[in-house]
Amino acid sequence: MEDEISSAGVTPIVRTLLHYGLQPTLLIGSVWLVVAQGDAEAAYPIAFVGLIVLLCGLEAWIPARCEWRQSAREFLTNLGIVMLFAAIAGMVVFAYRADLGPALDAYRARHGLDVWPRHWPLAVQIPLAFFLSEFGWYWLHRAEHRFKWVWRATGHGAHHSFQHLGAIHFGANHPFEMGVLLLPMALVELLLGAGPAATGGSVLLLANTGIAHANLDLNTRGIGWVLTTNRYHQHHHSRVLEESNSNYGCAVILWDRLFGTFSDAPTLATGIGNTEPSLIGKALLPFREPPDAAVAPS
Ligand SMILES: [Zn+2]
């Protein structure tokens, strides 16, 4: 019996179940959570905390790459960045909903633009919002990697700077990037009138982007035709410029496959250069890049 237990105390059957089952279970579970709660706003913080605890716990237990294990200090710093970013994002979303929501609702009604299929089951509307939002994000993200001024203005280098990539980095972005990160789903919500489906789509985005950054041994076959797996997203975080200029979909890889930016290859190391900037260095990346920065657009 002991022979069947690996060094981390995990039986092969558990590893296999996690390898194939974790991503689909979390995605289906995210949609179920929103539908079961009947209130997408309430589901979001539950999913946020639950995903961090589960994915980071699994990474500490059975990481795919031991060399990417984060020290307690590193993890707590990352957690602090993510919590701060989430708190500011929550306030921004509240503000734009309050300021723009009623006016846009009235505009759509007046001009017959209320096209969102609200009569469809919520479990179908949520993936629809998810795929539409990711279509917008694909192009914004591609622009960040194509134009130096967009890369700098959004501080996207900060998100790429981590060398011990893990699930917690799903939300570790420069505050300057808040606008472009929130914009795609805001357009789905406010211009198309998706309402609660947009928040539900954000829960689904949260789940897949967490998985896409996770330092876990996960399957790519099958699911990787449409959705971004961690193998594909780690490649986007590569320190090699040509590798980094691929796989722009953080949750939906289908857009990369359709628009010719898909790449499937192993990733040696992540980051923006041979050294990882300090926290202050990350904050200053929009203004000053380290001399060894390799993945910034020229
Ligand atoms: Zn990127």
Coordinates of N, CA and C and ligand atoms in Angstrom, one line a residue, residues 137 141 144-145 151 156 159-160 177 233 236-237 244 247-248 250, ligand 1:
W137 N -11.2 41.1 -24.1 CA -9.9 41.0 -23.4 C -8.8 40.5 -24.3
H141 N -5.5 42.7 -24.5 CA -4.3 42.1 -24.0 C -3.2 42.0 -25.1
E144 N -1.6 45.3 -25.4 CA -0.7 45.6 -24.3 C 0.7 45.0 -24.7
H145 N 0.7 43.9 -25.4 CA 2.0 43.2 -25.8 C 2.5 43.8 -27.1
W151 N 1.6 48.9 -23.0 CA 2.3 48.1 -22.0 C 2.6 48.9 -20.8
H156 N 1.4 46.5 -17.5 CA 1.2 45.1 -17.6 C 2.5 44.3 -17.3
H159 N 2.4 42.4 -14.0 CA 1.8 41.0 -13.9 C 2.7 39.9 -14.5
H160 N 3.6 40.3 -15.4 CA 4.5 39.4 -16.0 C 5.8 39.2 -15.2
E177 N -3.7 48.9 -14.4 CA -4.3 48.0 -15.4 C -5.8 47.8 -15.1
H233 N -1.1 29.2 -20.4 CA -0.9 30.5 -19.8 C 0.5 30.7 -19.2
H236 N 2.6 32.0 -21.9 CA 2.4 33.4 -22.1 C 3.3 34.2 -21.1
H237 N 3.5 33.6 -19.9 CA 4.3 34.3 -18.9 C 5.8 34.0 -19.1
S244 N 6.2 34.7 -25.1 CA 5.3 35.6 -24.4 C 4.3 36.2 -25.3
N247 N -0.8 33.2 -26.9 CA -1.8 32.8 -25.8 C -2.3 34.0 -25.0
Y248 N -2.9 34.9 -25.7 CA -3.4 36.1 -25.0 C -4.7 35.9 -24.2
C250 N -6.7 34.7 -21.3 CA -6.4 34.2 -20.0 C -7.4 33.1 -19.5
Ligands
ZN1 ZN 0.3 39.4 -20.9

